[in-house]
Structures are given as structure tokens and as C-alpha cells.
Coordinates of C-alpha atoms in Angstrom, one line a residue:
Chain A
X1284 CA 156.4 79.2 -133.1
X1285 CA 157.3 80.8 -136.3
X1286 CA 153.9 82.0 -137.2
X1287 CA 152.0 82.8 -140.4
X1288 CA 154.3 81.3 -143.0
X1289 CA 154.8 78.1 -141.2
X1290 CA 151.1 77.3 -140.5
X1291 CA 149.6 78.5 -143.7
X1292 CA 151.2 76.0 -146.0
X1293 CA 150.0 72.9 -144.1
X1294 CA 146.7 74.5 -143.6
X1295 CA 146.3 75.0 -147.3
X1296 CA 147.3 71.5 -148.0
X1297 CA 144.9 70.2 -145.4
X1298 CA 142.1 72.1 -147.0
X1299 CA 143.0 70.6 -150.4
X1300 CA 143.2 67.1 -149.0
X1301 CA 139.9 67.8 -147.2
X1302 CA 138.0 68.6 -150.4
X1303 CA 139.4 65.6 -152.1
X1304 CA 138.3 63.3 -149.3
X1305 CA 135.2 65.3 -148.8
X1306 CA 133.5 63.7 -151.8
X1307 CA 133.6 60.2 -150.3
X1308 CA 132.7 61.5 -146.8
X1309 CA 129.5 62.8 -148.3
X1310 CA 128.7 59.4 -149.6
X1311 CA 129.3 58.0 -146.1
X1312 CA 126.8 60.4 -144.6
X1313 CA 124.0 59.4 -147.0
X1314 CA 124.9 55.7 -147.0
X1315 CA 122.5 54.6 -144.2
X1316 CA 119.6 56.3 -145.9
X1317 CA 120.5 54.8 -149.3
X1318 CA 120.9 51.4 -147.7
X1319 CA 117.5 51.5 -146.1
X1320 CA 115.8 52.7 -149.3
X1321 CA 117.6 50.0 -151.3
X1322 CA 116.8 47.1 -148.9
X1323 CA 113.2 48.1 -148.0
X1324 CA 112.1 49.8 -151.2
X1325 CA 114.1 49.3 -154.3
X1326 CA 114.6 45.5 -153.8
X1327 CA 111.0 44.9 -152.9
X1328 CA 109.9 47.0 -155.8
X1329 CA 111.9 44.9 -158.2
X1330 CA 110.8 41.7 -156.5
X1331 CA 107.1 42.7 -157.0
X1332 CA 107.7 42.8 -160.7
X1333 CA 109.6 39.5 -160.6
X1334 CA 107.0 37.8 -158.3
X1335 CA 104.1 38.8 -160.5
X1336 CA 105.4 36.5 -163.2
X1337 CA 105.4 33.5 -160.8
X1338 CA 103.1 31.2 -159.1
X1339 CA 104.3 31.9 -155.6
X1340 CA 102.6 30.3 -152.6
X1341 CA 103.6 31.2 -149.0
X1342 CA 105.0 27.7 -148.5
X1343 CA 106.6 25.5 -151.0
X1344 CA 108.4 26.2 -154.3
X1345 CA 107.5 28.9 -156.7
X1346 CA 107.4 28.5 -160.4
X1347 CA 107.7 30.8 -163.4
X1348 CA 104.4 31.2 -165.2
X1349 CA 105.0 34.2 -167.4
X1350 CA 102.0 36.5 -167.8
X1351 CA 99.4 34.1 -166.5
X1352 CA 98.8 36.1 -163.4
X1353 CA 98.0 39.1 -165.6
X1354 CA 95.6 37.1 -167.7
X1355 CA 93.9 35.9 -164.5
X1356 CA 93.5 39.5 -163.5
X1357 CA 91.6 40.2 -166.7
X1358 CA 89.0 37.6 -165.6
X1359 CA 89.0 38.6 -161.9
X1360 CA 85.6 40.4 -161.6
X1361 CA 86.1 40.9 -157.9
X1362 CA 89.2 42.9 -158.6
X1363 CA 87.5 45.0 -161.3
X1364 CA 84.6 45.6 -158.9
X1365 CA 87.0 46.6 -156.2
X1366 CA 88.8 49.0 -158.6
X1367 CA 85.5 50.5 -159.7
X1368 CA 84.4 50.9 -156.1
X1369 CA 87.8 52.5 -155.3
X1370 CA 87.4 55.0 -158.1
X1371 CA 83.8 55.8 -157.1
X1372 CA 84.9 56.3 -153.5
X1373 CA 87.8 58.4 -154.5
X1374 CA 85.7 60.8 -156.6
X1375 CA 82.9 61.1 -154.0
X1376 CA 85.2 61.5 -151.0
X1377 CA 87.4 64.0 -152.7
X1378 CA 84.5 66.2 -153.7
X1379 CA 83.1 65.9 -150.1
X1380 CA 86.4 66.8 -148.5
X1381 CA 86.9 69.9 -150.7
X1382 CA 83.2 70.9 -150.2
X1383 CA 83.9 71.0 -146.4
X1384 CA 87.6 72.0 -146.4
X1385 CA 87.3 75.1 -148.7
X1386 CA 84.7 76.9 -146.7
X1387 CA 86.6 76.0 -143.5
X1388 CA 89.8 77.4 -145.0
X1389 CA 88.0 80.7 -146.0
X1390 CA 86.6 80.8 -142.5
X1391 CA 89.8 80.5 -140.6
X1392 CA 92.1 82.3 -143.0
X1393 CA 91.2 85.8 -141.7
X1394 CA 92.6 86.4 -138.2
X1395 CA 89.8 87.3 -135.7
X1396 CA 89.1 86.3 -132.1
X1397 CA 88.9 82.6 -131.6
X1398 CA 90.6 81.8 -135.0
X1399 CA 93.3 79.7 -133.2
X1400 CA 90.6 77.7 -131.4
X1401 CA 88.7 77.1 -134.7
X1402 CA 91.9 76.0 -136.6
X1403 CA 93.0 73.7 -133.8
X1404 CA 89.6 72.0 -133.3
X1405 CA 89.0 71.5 -137.1
X1406 CA 92.4 70.0 -137.3
X1407 CA 92.3 67.7 -134.3
X1408 CA 90.8 64.6 -136.0
X1409 CA 93.6 64.8 -138.6
X1410 CA 96.3 63.9 -136.1
X1411 CA 94.7 60.8 -134.6
X1412 CA 95.4 58.3 -137.3
X1413 CA 93.1 56.3 -139.6
X1414 CA 93.0 53.2 -137.4
X1415 CA 92.0 55.1 -134.3
X1416 CA 89.4 57.1 -136.2
X1417 CA 88.0 54.0 -137.7
X1418 CA 87.8 52.2 -134.3
X1419 CA 86.2 55.3 -132.9
X1420 CA 83.6 55.4 -135.6
X1421 CA 83.0 51.7 -135.6
X1422 CA 81.7 52.3 -132.1
X1423 CA 79.7 55.5 -133.0
X1424 CA 78.1 53.6 -135.9
X1425 CA 77.4 50.4 -134.0
X1426 CA 73.7 49.5 -134.1
X1427 CA 73.3 48.6 -130.4
X1428 CA 75.9 50.2 -128.4
X1429 CA 76.9 53.1 -130.6
X1430 CA 75.8 56.7 -130.8
X1431 CA 73.8 57.4 -133.9
X1432 CA 71.3 54.5 -134.1
X1433 CA 70.5 54.3 -130.3
X1434 CA 70.4 58.1 -130.0
X1435 CA 68.0 58.4 -133.0
X1436 CA 65.9 55.7 -131.5
X1437 CA 65.9 57.2 -128.0
X1438 CA 65.0 60.6 -129.3
X1439 CA 62.1 59.1 -131.2
X1440 CA 63.4 59.8 -134.7
X1441 CA 63.3 56.1 -135.7
X1442 CA 60.9 53.4 -134.7
X1443 CA 63.7 50.9 -134.2
X1444 CA 67.5 51.0 -134.1
X1445 CA 68.7 51.2 -137.7
X1446 CA 71.9 49.3 -138.6
X1447 CA 73.7 51.9 -140.7
X1448 CA 76.3 49.3 -141.7
X1449 CA 74.0 46.6 -143.0
X1450 CA 73.3 48.0 -146.5
X1451 CA 75.5 49.6 -149.0
X1452 CA 74.2 53.2 -149.2
X1453 CA 74.1 54.1 -145.5
X1454 CA 77.4 52.2 -144.9
X1455 CA 79.1 54.0 -147.8
X1456 CA 78.0 57.4 -146.7
X1457 CA 78.9 56.6 -143.1
X1458 CA 82.5 56.0 -144.2
X1459 CA 82.4 59.2 -146.3
X1460 CA 81.3 61.1 -143.2
X1461 CA 84.0 59.6 -141.1
X1462 CA 86.7 60.3 -143.7
X1463 CA 85.6 63.9 -144.2
X1464 CA 85.6 64.4 -140.4
X1465 CA 89.1 62.9 -140.3
X1466 CA 90.7 64.6 -143.3
X1467 CA 89.0 67.9 -143.9
X1468 CA 91.1 69.7 -141.3
X1469 CA 94.3 68.6 -143.1
X1470 CA 93.1 69.7 -146.5
X1471 CA 91.9 73.0 -144.8
X1472 CA 95.4 73.8 -143.6
X1473 CA 96.9 73.2 -147.1
X1474 CA 94.2 75.4 -148.7
X1475 CA 94.8 78.0 -146.0
X1476 CA 98.5 78.4 -146.9
X1477 CA 97.4 78.9 -150.5
X1478 CA 94.9 81.5 -149.5
X1479 CA 97.5 83.3 -147.4
X1480 CA 99.9 83.5 -150.3
X1481 CA 97.6 85.7 -152.3
X1482 CA 98.7 89.3 -152.0
X1483 CA 96.0 91.2 -150.1
X1484 CA 96.4 94.3 -152.3
X1485 CA 95.0 92.3 -155.2
X1486 CA 91.8 91.7 -153.4
X1487 CA 91.7 95.3 -152.3
X1488 CA 92.2 96.6 -155.8
X1489 CA 89.4 94.4 -157.1
X1490 CA 87.2 95.6 -154.3
X1491 CA 87.8 99.2 -155.2
X1492 CA 87.0 98.3 -158.8
X1493 CA 83.6 97.1 -157.5
X1494 CA 84.0 93.4 -157.7
X1495 CA 81.8 91.5 -155.2
X1496 CA 82.9 88.6 -153.1
X1497 CA 81.9 86.0 -155.7
X1498 CA 83.5 87.8 -158.6
X1499 CA 86.7 88.2 -156.5
X1500 CA 86.7 84.5 -155.6
X1501 CA 86.4 83.5 -159.2
X1502 CA 88.8 86.0 -160.7
X1503 CA 91.5 86.2 -158.0
X1504 CA 91.2 83.5 -155.4
X1505 CA 90.7 80.4 -157.6
X1506 CA 93.3 81.1 -160.3
X1507 CA 96.0 82.1 -157.8
X1508 CA 95.3 79.0 -155.8
X1509 CA 95.7 76.5 -158.7
X1510 CA 98.9 75.0 -157.4
X1511 CA 97.6 74.7 -153.9
X1512 CA 94.4 73.2 -155.2
X1513 CA 96.3 70.7 -157.3
X1514 CA 98.4 69.7 -154.4
X1515 CA 95.5 69.2 -152.1
X1516 CA 93.8 67.2 -154.9
X1517 CA 96.9 65.0 -155.4
X1518 CA 97.1 64.2 -151.7
X1519 CA 93.4 63.5 -151.5
X1520 CA 93.3 61.2 -154.5
X1521 CA 96.5 59.3 -153.6
X1522 CA 95.2 58.8 -150.1
X1523 CA 91.7 57.6 -151.3
X1524 CA 93.0 55.2 -154.0
X1525 CA 95.0 53.5 -151.3
X1526 CA 92.1 53.4 -148.8
X1527 CA 92.2 50.4 -146.6
X1528 CA 92.0 51.0 -142.8
X1529 CA 88.5 52.3 -142.6
X1530 CA 87.0 49.7 -144.9
X1531 CA 88.8 46.9 -143.1
X1532 CA 88.1 48.0 -139.6
X1533 CA 84.6 49.4 -139.9
X1534 CA 83.0 47.3 -142.7
X1535 CA 85.3 44.3 -143.3
X1536 CA 84.5 44.6 -147.0
X1537 CA 81.1 45.5 -146.0
X1538 CA 77.7 44.4 -147.0
X1539 CA 78.2 41.5 -149.5
X1540 CA 81.7 42.5 -150.5
X1541 CA 80.4 45.7 -152.0
X1542 CA 83.0 47.9 -150.3
X1543 CA 86.2 45.9 -151.1
X1544 CA 88.8 48.5 -152.2
X1545 CA 91.7 47.7 -154.5
X1546 CA 94.3 47.5 -151.6
X1547 CA 91.8 45.4 -149.6
X1548 CA 91.6 42.9 -152.5
X1549 CA 95.4 42.8 -152.8
X1550 CA 95.6 42.2 -149.1
X1551 CA 93.1 39.4 -149.3
X1552 CA 94.9 37.7 -152.2
X1553 CA 98.3 38.1 -150.7
X1554 CA 97.8 37.6 -147.0
X1555 CA 94.6 35.7 -146.6
X1556 CA 94.7 33.4 -149.6
X1557 CA 98.5 33.6 -149.7
X1558 CA 98.7 33.8 -153.5
X1559 CA 101.8 36.0 -153.3
X1560 CA 102.5 36.0 -157.0
X1561 CA 99.0 37.0 -157.9
X1562 CA 99.0 39.6 -155.2
X1563 CA 102.2 41.0 -156.7
X1564 CA 100.6 41.2 -160.2
X1565 CA 97.6 43.0 -158.7
X1566 CA 100.1 45.4 -157.0
X1567 CA 101.8 46.1 -160.3
X1568 CA 98.5 47.1 -161.8
X1569 CA 97.6 49.4 -158.9
X1570 CA 101.2 50.8 -159.0
X1571 CA 100.9 51.6 -162.7
X1572 CA 97.5 53.3 -162.1
X1573 CA 98.9 55.4 -159.2
X1574 CA 102.0 56.5 -161.0
X1575 CA 100.0 57.5 -164.0
X1576 CA 97.6 59.4 -161.8
X1577 CA 100.5 61.2 -160.0
X1578 CA 102.2 62.1 -163.3
X1579 CA 98.9 63.6 -164.7
X1580 CA 98.5 65.5 -161.5
X1581 CA 102.1 66.7 -161.4
X1582 CA 101.5 68.1 -164.9
X1583 CA 98.6 70.0 -163.5
X1584 CA 100.8 71.3 -160.7
X1585 CA 103.7 72.3 -162.9
X1586 CA 101.8 74.5 -165.3
X1587 CA 102.6 78.1 -164.6
X1588 CA 100.0 79.7 -162.4
X1589 CA 97.7 82.7 -163.3
X1590 CA 97.9 82.0 -167.0
X1591 CA 94.6 81.4 -168.8
Chain B
X1435 CA 72.1 106.8 -138.3
X1436 CA 73.2 104.8 -141.3
X1437 CA 76.5 104.3 -139.6
X1438 CA 74.9 103.0 -136.4
X1439 CA 72.8 100.6 -138.5
X1440 CA 75.8 99.3 -140.4
X1441 CA 77.6 98.8 -137.2
X1442 CA 74.7 96.9 -135.8
X1443 CA 74.7 94.7 -138.9
X1444 CA 78.4 94.1 -138.6
X1445 CA 78.0 92.9 -135.0
X1446 CA 75.1 90.7 -136.1
X1447 CA 77.3 89.2 -138.8
X1448 CA 80.1 88.6 -136.3
X1449 CA 77.8 86.8 -133.9
X1450 CA 76.5 84.6 -136.8
X1451 CA 80.0 83.8 -137.8
X1452 CA 81.1 82.8 -134.4
X1453 CA 78.0 80.8 -133.9
X1454 CA 78.8 78.9 -137.1
X1455 CA 82.4 78.5 -136.1
X1456 CA 81.6 77.2 -132.6
X1457 CA 79.0 74.7 -134.0
X1458 CA 81.5 73.5 -136.6
X1459 CA 84.2 73.2 -134.0
X1460 CA 81.9 71.1 -131.8
X1461 CA 81.1 68.8 -134.7
X1462 CA 84.8 68.1 -135.1
X1463 CA 85.6 67.8 -131.5
X1464 CA 82.5 65.9 -130.3
X1465 CA 83.5 62.4 -131.4
X1466 CA 86.9 62.7 -129.7
X1467 CA 85.5 64.3 -126.5
X1468 CA 82.6 61.8 -126.5
X1469 CA 84.9 58.8 -126.7
X1470 CA 87.3 60.0 -124.0
X1471 CA 84.4 60.8 -121.6
X1472 CA 82.5 57.6 -122.4
X1473 CA 85.6 55.5 -121.7
X1474 CA 85.3 56.6 -118.1
X1475 CA 81.8 55.2 -117.7
X1476 CA 81.5 52.2 -115.3
X1477 CA 81.0 49.0 -117.3
X1478 CA 77.4 48.7 -116.2
X1479 CA 76.7 52.1 -117.8
X1480 CA 78.7 51.4 -120.9
X1481 CA 76.0 48.9 -122.0
X1482 CA 73.2 51.5 -121.5
X1483 CA 72.0 54.1 -124.0
X1484 CA 74.7 56.5 -125.2
X1485 CA 73.1 59.6 -123.9
X1486 CA 74.3 61.6 -122.1
X1487 CA 77.9 61.2 -123.2
X1488 CA 79.5 61.6 -119.8
X1489 CA 79.4 59.1 -116.9
X1490 CA 76.4 59.8 -114.7
X1491 CA 77.2 57.4 -111.9
X1492 CA 80.7 58.6 -111.3
X1493 CA 84.0 58.3 -113.2
X1494 CA 85.5 54.8 -113.3
X1495 CA 88.6 53.2 -114.9
X1496 CA 86.7 49.9 -115.1
X1497 CA 86.9 49.9 -118.9
X1498 CA 90.6 50.2 -118.9
X1499 CA 90.8 47.3 -116.5
X1500 CA 88.6 45.2 -118.8
X1501 CA 90.7 46.2 -121.8
X1502 CA 93.7 44.8 -119.9
X1503 CA 92.1 41.4 -119.7
X1504 CA 92.0 40.7 -123.5
X1505 CA 94.7 38.8 -125.1
X1506 CA 98.1 39.9 -123.8
X1507 CA 96.5 42.8 -122.0
X1508 CA 96.9 46.5 -122.7
X1509 CA 100.4 47.1 -121.5
X1510 CA 102.2 44.7 -123.9
X1511 CA 100.8 46.2 -127.1
X1512 CA 101.2 49.7 -125.7
X1513 CA 104.8 48.9 -125.0
X1514 CA 105.2 47.5 -128.5
X1515 CA 103.7 50.7 -129.9
X1516 CA 105.9 52.9 -127.8
X1517 CA 109.0 50.9 -128.7
X1518 CA 108.2 51.0 -132.4
X1519 CA 107.4 54.7 -132.4
X1520 CA 110.3 55.8 -130.3
X1521 CA 112.8 53.7 -132.3
X1522 CA 111.3 55.1 -135.5
X1523 CA 111.8 58.6 -134.3
X1524 CA 115.4 58.0 -133.1
X1525 CA 116.5 56.2 -136.2
X1526 CA 114.8 58.4 -138.7
X1527 CA 116.2 61.5 -137.0
X1528 CA 119.8 60.0 -137.1
X1529 CA 119.5 58.7 -140.6
X1530 CA 117.9 61.9 -142.0
X1531 CA 120.2 64.3 -140.2
X1532 CA 123.2 62.5 -141.6
X1533 CA 121.7 62.3 -145.1
X1534 CA 120.4 65.8 -145.0
X1535 CA 123.9 67.1 -144.0
X1536 CA 125.5 64.9 -146.7
X1537 CA 123.2 66.1 -149.5
X1538 CA 123.4 69.7 -148.4
X1539 CA 127.1 70.2 -147.8
X1540 CA 129.1 67.7 -149.9
X1541 CA 129.7 66.9 -153.5
X1542 CA 130.1 63.2 -154.3
X1543 CA 129.4 60.9 -157.3
X1544 CA 125.8 60.0 -158.0
X1545 CA 124.6 62.7 -155.5
X1546 CA 121.7 63.9 -157.5
X1547 CA 120.7 60.5 -158.6
X1548 CA 120.6 59.2 -155.1
X1549 CA 118.6 62.2 -153.9
X1550 CA 116.0 61.8 -156.6
X1551 CA 115.9 58.1 -155.9
X1552 CA 115.1 58.6 -152.3
X1553 CA 112.5 61.4 -153.0
X1554 CA 110.8 59.4 -155.7
X1555 CA 109.9 56.6 -153.4
X1556 CA 107.1 58.9 -152.3
X1557 CA 105.4 58.3 -155.6
X1558 CA 105.2 54.5 -155.1
X1559 CA 102.8 53.4 -152.5
X1560 CA 104.3 51.0 -149.9
X1561 CA 101.0 49.1 -150.0
X1562 CA 102.0 47.7 -153.3
X1563 CA 105.4 46.3 -152.2
X1564 CA 104.3 44.9 -148.9
X1565 CA 104.5 41.3 -150.0
X1566 CA 108.2 41.4 -151.0
X1567 CA 109.0 43.5 -147.9
X1568 CA 107.5 40.6 -145.9
X1569 CA 109.9 38.2 -147.8
X1570 CA 112.9 40.5 -147.4
X1571 CA 112.3 40.7 -143.7
X1572 CA 112.1 36.9 -143.6
X1573 CA 115.4 36.7 -145.6
X1574 CA 117.3 38.9 -143.2
X1575 CA 115.9 37.3 -140.1
X1576 CA 113.7 40.3 -139.1
X1577 CA 110.4 38.6 -139.9
X1578 CA 107.8 39.2 -137.2
X1579 CA 110.1 41.4 -135.2
X1580 CA 109.4 45.0 -134.0
X1581 CA 112.9 45.9 -135.3
X1582 CA 111.8 44.9 -138.8
X1583 CA 108.7 47.0 -138.5
X1584 CA 110.9 50.0 -137.4
X1585 CA 113.1 49.6 -140.4
X1586 CA 110.0 49.7 -142.7
X1587 CA 108.6 52.8 -140.9
X1588 CA 112.0 54.6 -141.0
X1589 CA 112.2 54.0 -144.7
X1590 CA 108.7 55.3 -145.3
X1591 CA 109.7 58.5 -143.4
X1592 CA 112.9 59.1 -145.4
X1593 CA 111.7 61.1 -148.4
X1594 CA 109.9 63.6 -146.3
X1595 CA 112.5 63.9 -143.5
X1596 CA 115.6 63.9 -145.7
X1597 CA 114.0 66.7 -147.8
X1598 CA 113.2 68.6 -144.7
X1599 CA 116.7 68.2 -143.2
X1600 CA 118.5 69.1 -146.5
X1601 CA 116.5 72.3 -146.6
X1602 CA 117.3 73.0 -143.0
X1603 CA 121.0 72.6 -143.6
X1604 CA 120.9 74.6 -146.8
X1605 CA 119.5 77.5 -144.7
X1606 CA 122.5 77.6 -142.5
X1607 CA 125.0 80.2 -143.8
X1608 CA 128.3 78.9 -145.1
X1609 CA 130.1 81.5 -143.1
X1610 CA 129.2 79.9 -139.8
X1611 CA 130.7 76.6 -141.1
X1612 CA 133.8 78.2 -142.4
X1613 CA 134.3 80.1 -139.1
X1614 CA 134.0 76.8 -137.2
X1615 CA 136.4 75.1 -139.6
X1616 CA 138.9 77.9 -138.9
X1617 CA 138.6 77.1 -135.2
X1618 CA 139.6 73.6 -136.0
X1619 CA 136.3 71.8 -135.9
X1620 CA 136.3 68.5 -137.7
X1621 CA 133.3 67.0 -139.6
X1622 CA 131.8 65.3 -136.6
X1623 CA 132.2 68.3 -134.2
X1624 CA 130.9 70.5 -137.0
X1625 CA 127.7 68.5 -137.3
X1626 CA 127.1 67.9 -133.6
X1627 CA 128.2 71.2 -132.1
X1628 CA 127.8 73.7 -134.8
X1629 CA 125.0 72.6 -137.1
X1630 CA 122.6 70.7 -134.9
X1631 CA 121.7 73.6 -132.7
X1632 CA 120.9 75.5 -135.8
X1633 CA 118.6 72.9 -137.5
X1634 CA 116.7 71.7 -134.4
X1635 CA 113.3 73.0 -135.5
X1636 CA 113.7 70.7 -138.5
X1637 CA 114.6 67.9 -136.3
X1638 CA 111.6 68.4 -134.0
X1639 CA 109.4 68.5 -137.2
X1640 CA 110.6 65.2 -138.6
X1641 CA 110.5 63.6 -135.2
X1642 CA 106.9 64.6 -134.7
X1643 CA 105.9 63.2 -138.2
X1644 CA 107.9 60.0 -137.6
X1645 CA 106.1 59.5 -134.3
X1646 CA 102.7 60.1 -135.6
X1647 CA 103.4 57.9 -138.7
X1648 CA 104.7 55.0 -136.7
X1649 CA 102.1 55.3 -133.8
X1650 CA 99.2 55.3 -136.2
X1651 CA 100.3 52.9 -139.0
X1652 CA 98.0 50.0 -139.5
X1653 CA 98.4 47.9 -142.7
X1654 CA 102.1 47.1 -142.4
X1655 CA 101.8 46.2 -138.8
X1656 CA 98.8 44.0 -139.6
X1657 CA 100.7 42.1 -142.3
X1658 CA 104.2 42.0 -140.8
X1659 CA 103.4 41.2 -137.2
X1660 CA 101.8 37.7 -137.1
X1661 CA 102.7 36.9 -133.5
X1662 CA 100.1 38.3 -131.0
X1663 CA 102.8 39.3 -128.6
X1664 CA 104.2 41.6 -131.3
X1665 CA 100.9 43.4 -132.0
X1666 CA 100.9 47.2 -131.8
X1667 CA 97.9 49.0 -130.3
X1668 CA 96.0 49.4 -133.6
X1669 CA 96.3 45.7 -134.4
X1670 CA 95.4 44.6 -130.9
X1671 CA 92.4 47.0 -130.8
X1672 CA 91.2 45.7 -134.2
X1673 CA 91.3 42.2 -133.0
X1674 CA 89.3 43.2 -129.9
X1675 CA 86.8 45.3 -132.0
X1676 CA 86.3 42.4 -134.5
X1677 CA 85.3 40.2 -131.6
X1678 CA 88.3 37.9 -131.8
X1679 CA 88.4 37.8 -128.0
X1680 CA 84.7 37.0 -127.8
X1681 CA 81.8 39.4 -127.5
X1682 CA 82.8 43.0 -128.3
X1683 CA 83.0 45.2 -125.2
X1684 CA 82.5 48.7 -126.6
X1685 CA 83.5 50.3 -123.3
X1686 CA 86.9 48.6 -123.7
X1687 CA 87.1 49.8 -127.3
X1688 CA 86.5 53.4 -126.2
X1689 CA 89.3 53.0 -123.6
X1690 CA 91.6 51.6 -126.2
X1691 CA 90.8 54.4 -128.7
X1692 CA 91.5 56.9 -126.0
X1693 CA 94.9 55.4 -125.3
X1694 CA 95.7 55.5 -129.0
X1695 CA 94.5 59.1 -129.5
X1696 CA 95.7 60.9 -126.5
X1697 CA 99.5 60.8 -127.2
X1698 CA 98.9 62.2 -130.7
X1699 CA 96.6 64.9 -129.5
X1700 CA 99.0 66.0 -126.7
X1701 CA 102.0 66.0 -129.0
X1702 CA 100.1 68.0 -131.6
X1703 CA 98.9 70.6 -129.1
X1704 CA 102.5 71.0 -127.8
X1705 CA 104.2 71.1 -131.2
X1706 CA 101.5 72.6 -133.4
X1707 CA 103.8 75.1 -135.2
X1708 CA 106.3 72.3 -136.1
X1709 CA 103.4 70.3 -137.6
X1710 CA 102.2 73.2 -139.7
X1711 CA 105.8 73.8 -140.7
X1712 CA 106.1 70.3 -141.9
X1713 CA 102.9 70.6 -143.9
X1714 CA 104.2 73.8 -145.5
X1715 CA 107.5 72.1 -146.4
X1716 CA 105.4 69.4 -148.0
X1717 CA 103.3 72.0 -149.8
X1718 CA 106.1 74.0 -151.4
X1719 CA 107.9 70.8 -152.6

């Protein structure tokens, strides 16, 4: 064939046509994802707002009632108790997770023999899922057939088998222990990546200047890890505010409804009492709280690091 | 002399460190190991005191057999869980690879808006939109179907996996693509033959997260699957553990928990570095 001249013109044209068409082809590639997000996220999100203004039973017609659901929330002491409990739980569990995860992260950050084993074993509970972990612990915590109560009794530590789940304090701390066991490894890995991003020469320089381990931790490690700490904090807080599985599986709302969380109460109203409109209004309140929390924490994350 | 003493002290320190490390490791591993071992106790022994944790009168699969007698048995919910998890993996990989490629390599109207829209869903907890999801599924005829549950799980995975795939495609040098185009590759060949082999670590990562997410998810499955024959393992096990099938058989619970945990543990042990990769990608975002 007559070579270069003949092929280059159509080739160039093809390329031009290609870029023109390319625009729409790109839209085609992302279309399935966008469709899923619209159908299973955006539409439900808008519907939540719409439903919250209705009396919406599972069966039968729904009717517009304006802000009545929201007024009802103001008088719903169960919900406010659930919210207060969720807040309390979030604070306690987050502190507990960090108190365990940070030392673990410091411990596994430095490579030494067995570090791989330590990392993996600390992390194992993090991959098994909250439902499995909760089922597992509901057995461990069971008064008759579990581990703790019968073992304490057998070893002569208690006079009779103590039911850890019967009263608020032991039940609450049992859940905290379970969640720390389950989540600490995850937080540890995040903190470890933060620790590893600190240039080692900074630590060395400080060491030469005579700074002890504590001083170095305060002056170098903590400030340089601000973003990582903020991230771990966001994940821990978001996860805890939405806590449901462990309270549902292990405690079922627990001694005298004292461990109802916010999501648990929404679940109760929507899918046990089938007050879908009211459930939607509760969801809106929780949603606003969570978005506000995320925005505050994002702020924390965005601030330039290492600036005092 | 002083040197010898300091060396001795260092060795002492190391022993103390490893002792601490091993004790801590055991604390984290013990509940898992304990459950897996206890599940192999004969039923008779399951009702006895918990010490020692391993079966003393020989290993037995009796607890698994008992588990199989509750409700629809063990195999049906296990099948449901496998179906839901595998479908979630397949669909979220397909959808996110396409979307990641689209967002990375093309310019089109509303591109940034759509990308932000998908990513921002991560800010909104799905727990708060579960009721309308329930209604939407009813509307489109997917109510109480495993397919409906898969759609929800895939959607939940999208922000993470699309972000991951877009970054993976971004990391592929343009020159490779241009060279392939010179050789006459069209868009589909380009994606399948040229790009996919280069982004497979990203694909393994999102597949792993999709599997773990779907396999372990509880609340959506609890709410959306009302028919007992559609229960996934966590839902079936919760029904068993709450005594819905009569007296609670803790041996059967241990067996069920083992069935739920082992796939996650095995996958994690095989694919650790991809998991950590995914966490890092989440962390730098």
C-alpha cells in the first residue's frame, strides 16, 4: 500500500473522532456505579427526609404530618437515653481502644524477631466481623456454659457463677473488653503507618540532643502523628456512634434497656414497631449528628501538621 | 565490664519485651483458638466446665452435626452467605474497575461531581437509610432476595473500591496506553488486555474488602432478609444463639462461629499485604 501519507490522515481523523466520542464513553464506564449509588443511596437518602414528615406504617396508607415526628422525638426519653448511652459508650470505648492500640503500635513498629507474628496475632480479631465476634463473646460471657464465670468459679475465685450480663456495669465493661479485643489491632495498624512515616533522623537528632524517650514522644512522635491520630479517631468515633451488632447480639438492649444504642432504637422503631416515618425522623437526627461530627473531625484532619 | 553489664541488661530487656509480646499475642488469639478447639468437643463435653479448652475425650464433629439440625440446617445459610459474598465480590470488582477506569482516563461532563457524589456516600451511614432501602427493594421487586442484598453491599463498597481503582489506573503510565493504541487496541481490549494485568493488586484488594464486608455484614441482612430460607450465616446464628430454636446449644454456637470466622482468617493470612495496602489507601485519603 502507499504508505505513510495514506494512513496518517485517517489515523489523525480517527484520533479526533476518538477524543470527541471519548467523553461519552467515559460516562458509559461510570454509569453502572452511578446507577447503583443513585438507586441504593441517593434515592433512599431523599426518601428518608420525605418519610420523616409522614405517618408511615408498614401496611396501609401513609399520611403527611409535617414536623410531628420531630416533635415526638423531643418527648422520646428512650431515644435521648439511647443517644446519651451511645455518647458515653463512644467516649469510653475510643479511649480504651487508643490506650491499648497505641502501645501495641509502638511495640510492633520497630522490626525485630517475631514482629510479624505479633502484628498478625494482634490483628486477627479485626478481620472476623462484629457479628462473629459478638457471637463468640456471647458464649465466653455466658453465665453457665461460657468461659469467664465458670472458670472463675472452678478456680475458686468466686463463690458462685457470676452473671456478667445481668447488671449494667459488668455488662457494659464486658462489651468494652470485647470491642477493644476486636478493634485494637485495626487501630494499631493505622497508628503504625503514622509512626513509620516519621523520618528516623528526627528521632536520632533529638536523641543526640539528649532528649529522653518521653520527651521525644511528646515533641516529635505526637505532633507528627496528628493526621494519623485524627484519622484513627474519626474511624473509631464513627464506628462507635453506629454500634449495633454487639449490643443486639450479646445484650439485646441489656439489663433493663440500659444499653440501647441510637441505631438500636431506630431499628426498634422502624423494624419492630414498624413506625417507618418515625424511624426515618430518628435517622435524620442521627444523620445530622454524624455529619456534624465528621465535619468537625475533618477540620481536625485538614489542619497543617507540625504547626503549633 | 560496663559493656558486658549493659549487654546483659539489653538481653534482659529483650526477654522482657518478648515475654510481654507473647502474652499479649495470646490474649488476642486465645478467644479464637479457644472457640475453634471447643467446637470439636463431643456434645457431652460441651456441657461440662470450659477448662481445659480442648476436647479431652477425643475430637468430634458432633457440634457441627447438631448445628445442622436447627432451622434450615447449616448448609443453606452457608450457601446464602457464599452466594452473597461471591456475587458482591464479582459485581463490585466489575463496577469499580469500569468506574475507576472511566474516572481515571476519560473526560466527560459532570465527572468531578459524580466522583465526589460517590465518595461522599461514605460520610452517610447506611444504617440511617435502611428503611427506604427496604422500600426501594420492594418497589423494584428485589425485596427479600439475596440479589437485593448483593446490590446494597456492592453500593456500600463503591466509595472505597472506586477510589482504590482510580488510583490504580492513575498509576499506569500513559505511554503504555498510547503504545497499545498505536498497535490498534480499542477501548475494550485496552482495558482487558493492557490495563487489567497492571492493576490486579488493586483488584485483589477491593475483592478482599468486598468479601469480608459482605460475609460479615449483619444489620442490613437482619432487616432485609425476612424469610428464614434467605438468612445468611450471621442471621441464622443469631437466631440460634437467642434461643429461637429452643434451648441454646453453645457447642453448636461455637461450631457456627468457627464456620463464620475461618474463611476470613484464611483469606486474611493469604492476602495480608493486600489488606494492609487497602488500609493505607484509606489512611492517605
